[in-house]
Amino acid sequence: NCQSYNCQSYNCQSYNCQSYNCQSYNCQSYNCQSYNCQSYNCQSYNCQSYNCQSYNCQSYNCQSYNCQSYNCQSYNCQSYNCQSYNCQSYNCQSYNCQSYNCQSYNCQSYNCQSYNCQSYNCQSYNCQSYNCQSYNCQSYNCQSYNCQSYNCQSYNCQSYNCQSYNCQSYNCQSYNCQSYNCQSYNCQSYNCQSYNCQSYNCQSYNCI
């Protein structure tokens, strides 16, 4: 029974503390594989070699947490501060990232249907299989972006560079293309009333 036990300098590697109150516990070298620490304050906790597979960390503050090999499949990170989190192999299919700061986040296969990325730096982002229906990318640099199956109906692309963009089924009615390079653009049904088409091949193009 360790409820009232002072373990600050206690070596508890094999200690069974399931119901242990560790609020003031110094656990730097503590092995807590199945330890339940919902309200555990670990601001200065060194968790580099920590196995947290079944760890419940809902309110865990891990600003400098090194989780390269962290298995977070069932991890509830709604209020998790991960500014410098390295999550290359992070499985976030059901991850709620609405308030997530991902400026330096590597999300190659990240599913973010309702992800708000207004200030997201995606220059080196591989979005080939990315579902961005409601993605706001005003300053998105997508030179090599494969958008063949991309639904851009509500996409704001004023300064979008789409030289090799395949937009056969693209709905551009409200698209501002004044500075758009569309030499190989297929726009048979494109409505360009205010479009500057001087060097454009517009045989079947409506360019009043």
XYZ file of C-alpha atoms in Angstrom:
208
model
C 0.000 0.000 0.000
C 1.929 3.052 -1.246
C -0.722 5.721 -1.051
C 1.110 7.726 1.595
C 4.573 6.587 0.624
C 7.287 9.187 -0.028
C 9.089 7.791 -3.068
C 10.997 10.767 -4.320
C 14.310 8.923 -4.225
C 12.798 5.457 -4.426
C 14.001 2.968 -7.046
C 10.727 1.415 -8.199
C 11.555 -0.317 -11.435
C 9.576 -3.426 -10.503
C 7.205 -1.663 -8.125
C 3.460 -2.309 -8.577
C 1.821 1.119 -8.184
C -1.450 0.893 -10.074
C -3.285 2.941 -7.459
C -0.261 4.940 -6.435
C -0.688 8.718 -6.083
C 2.343 10.073 -7.935
C 1.569 13.736 -8.245
C 4.854 14.715 -6.603
C 6.711 11.604 -7.642
C 10.112 11.886 -9.313
C 9.888 9.231 -12.004
C 12.858 10.015 -14.177
C 14.078 6.409 -14.215
C 10.723 4.792 -13.523
C 9.432 1.903 -15.640
C 5.661 2.461 -15.799
C 4.488 0.332 -18.711
C 0.971 -0.202 -17.356
C 0.878 2.775 -15.022
C -2.358 4.826 -14.933
C -1.346 8.496 -14.514
C -4.311 10.499 -15.821
C -3.441 13.594 -13.809
C 0.268 12.966 -13.650
C 2.346 16.150 -14.023
C 5.412 15.170 -16.041
C 6.659 18.493 -17.330
C 10.280 17.599 -16.647
C 9.799 13.871 -17.120
C 12.505 12.190 -19.181
C 10.499 9.758 -21.278
C 12.964 9.012 -24.037
C 12.950 5.271 -23.350
C 9.433 5.182 -21.960
C 7.064 2.492 -23.224
C 3.687 4.214 -23.283
C 1.697 1.862 -25.481
C -1.172 1.552 -22.993
C -0.545 4.824 -21.215
C -3.540 7.122 -20.603
C -2.120 10.639 -21.045
C -5.193 12.753 -21.804
C -3.818 15.810 -20.016
C -0.154 14.957 -20.386
C 2.128 17.954 -21.029
C 4.917 16.679 -23.271
C 6.312 19.748 -25.000
C 9.770 18.228 -25.369
C 8.651 14.602 -25.475
C 10.733 12.471 -27.849
C 8.287 9.952 -29.281
C 9.962 8.728 -32.441
C 8.869 5.136 -31.850
C 5.731 5.991 -29.915
C 2.678 3.851 -30.708
C -0.195 6.308 -30.454
C -2.900 4.435 -32.336
C -5.380 4.683 -29.459
C -3.905 7.837 -27.991
C -6.311 10.683 -27.152
C -4.331 13.805 -28.017
C -7.111 16.384 -28.254
C -5.299 18.847 -25.987
C -1.806 17.616 -26.741
C 0.869 20.260 -27.389
C 3.102 18.747 -30.060
C 4.802 21.736 -31.658
C 8.078 19.907 -32.246
C 6.637 16.396 -32.260
C 8.357 13.974 -34.649
C 5.582 11.687 -35.872
C 6.851 10.210 -39.108
C 5.044 6.920 -38.534
C 2.209 8.373 -36.482
C -1.190 6.801 -37.204
C -3.632 9.687 -36.843
C -6.683 8.501 -38.751
C -9.026 9.427 -35.912
C -6.848 12.226 -34.580
C -8.653 15.497 -33.799
C -6.213 18.112 -35.086
C -8.417 21.174 -35.178
C -6.202 23.069 -32.725
C -3.000 21.273 -33.659
C 0.083 23.337 -34.556
C 1.675 21.332 -37.358
C 4.091 23.800 -38.883
C 6.963 21.290 -38.903
C 4.800 18.169 -38.979
C 5.610 15.374 -41.437
C 2.192 14.058 -42.467
C 2.756 12.199 -45.719
C -0.224 9.869 -45.304
C -2.227 12.023 -42.921
C -6.037 11.990 -43.367
C -7.246 15.510 -42.540
C -10.680 15.886 -44.142
C -11.705 18.818 -41.953
C -8.213 20.019 -41.145
C -7.889 23.829 -40.963
C -4.429 24.612 -42.329
C -4.611 28.316 -43.085
C -1.033 28.928 -41.930
C 0.248 25.459 -42.766
C 3.576 25.391 -44.615
C 3.073 22.613 -47.143
C 5.859 23.370 -49.584
C 7.371 19.888 -49.301
C 4.088 18.185 -48.488
C 3.229 15.013 -50.397
C -0.511 15.313 -50.887
C -1.110 12.776 -53.636
C -3.741 10.910 -51.619
C -4.779 13.878 -49.517
C -8.516 14.608 -49.176
C -8.717 18.407 -49.014
C -12.308 19.176 -49.986
C -12.550 22.138 -47.630
C -8.852 22.947 -47.513
C -8.012 26.696 -47.482
C -4.681 27.051 -49.287
C -4.443 30.670 -50.388
C -0.640 30.654 -50.470
C -0.185 26.945 -51.146
C 2.764 26.189 -53.461
C 1.695 23.137 -55.456
C 3.990 23.137 -58.464
C 4.280 19.344 -58.502
C 0.886 18.672 -56.978
C -1.056 15.787 -58.529
C -4.628 17.048 -58.471
C -6.228 14.732 -61.009
C -8.866 13.513 -58.559
C -8.876 16.675 -56.504
C -12.262 18.259 -55.706
C -11.530 21.992 -55.856
C -15.025 23.419 -56.146
C -14.547 25.710 -53.152
C -10.792 26.049 -53.539
C -9.315 29.587 -53.427
C -6.391 29.476 -55.861
C -5.743 33.106 -56.766
C -1.961 32.696 -56.869
C -1.920 28.989 -57.680
C 0.794 27.868 -60.133
C -0.796 25.028 -62.106
C 1.239 24.693 -65.291
C 0.600 20.960 -65.569
C -2.721 20.957 -63.746
C -5.304 18.562 -65.220
C -8.631 20.311 -64.673
C -10.943 18.630 -67.152
C -13.748 18.442 -64.617
C -12.691 21.514 -62.683
C -15.503 23.972 -61.853
C -13.799 27.352 -62.317
C -16.796 29.646 -62.670
C -15.680 31.866 -59.804
C -11.976 31.353 -60.421
C -9.726 34.436 -60.765
C -7.314 33.432 -63.524
C -5.878 36.748 -64.645
C -2.296 35.650 -63.988
C -2.936 31.964 -64.614
C -0.619 30.057 -66.972
C -3.007 27.744 -68.838
C -1.206 26.899 -72.068
C -2.168 23.233 -71.827
C -5.395 23.840 -69.936
C -8.525 22.033 -71.177
C -11.327 24.580 -70.676
C -14.019 23.687 -73.195
C -16.807 24.738 -70.863
C -14.857 27.427 -69.063
C -16.704 30.772 -68.595
C -14.049 33.495 -69.056
C -15.974 36.713 -69.453
C -13.222 38.733 -67.775
C -10.334 36.491 -68.820
C -7.359 37.926 -70.743
C -7.020 35.397 -73.594
C -4.687 37.248 -75.969
C -2.256 34.335 -76.407
C -4.809 31.651 -75.643
C -6.227 29.179 -78.184
C -9.941 29.867 -77.666
C -11.626 28.417 -80.743
C -14.550 27.074 -78.703
C -13.920 29.362 -75.762
C -16.428 32.023 -74.560
C -14.275 35.161 -74.035
C -16.549 38.185 -74.369
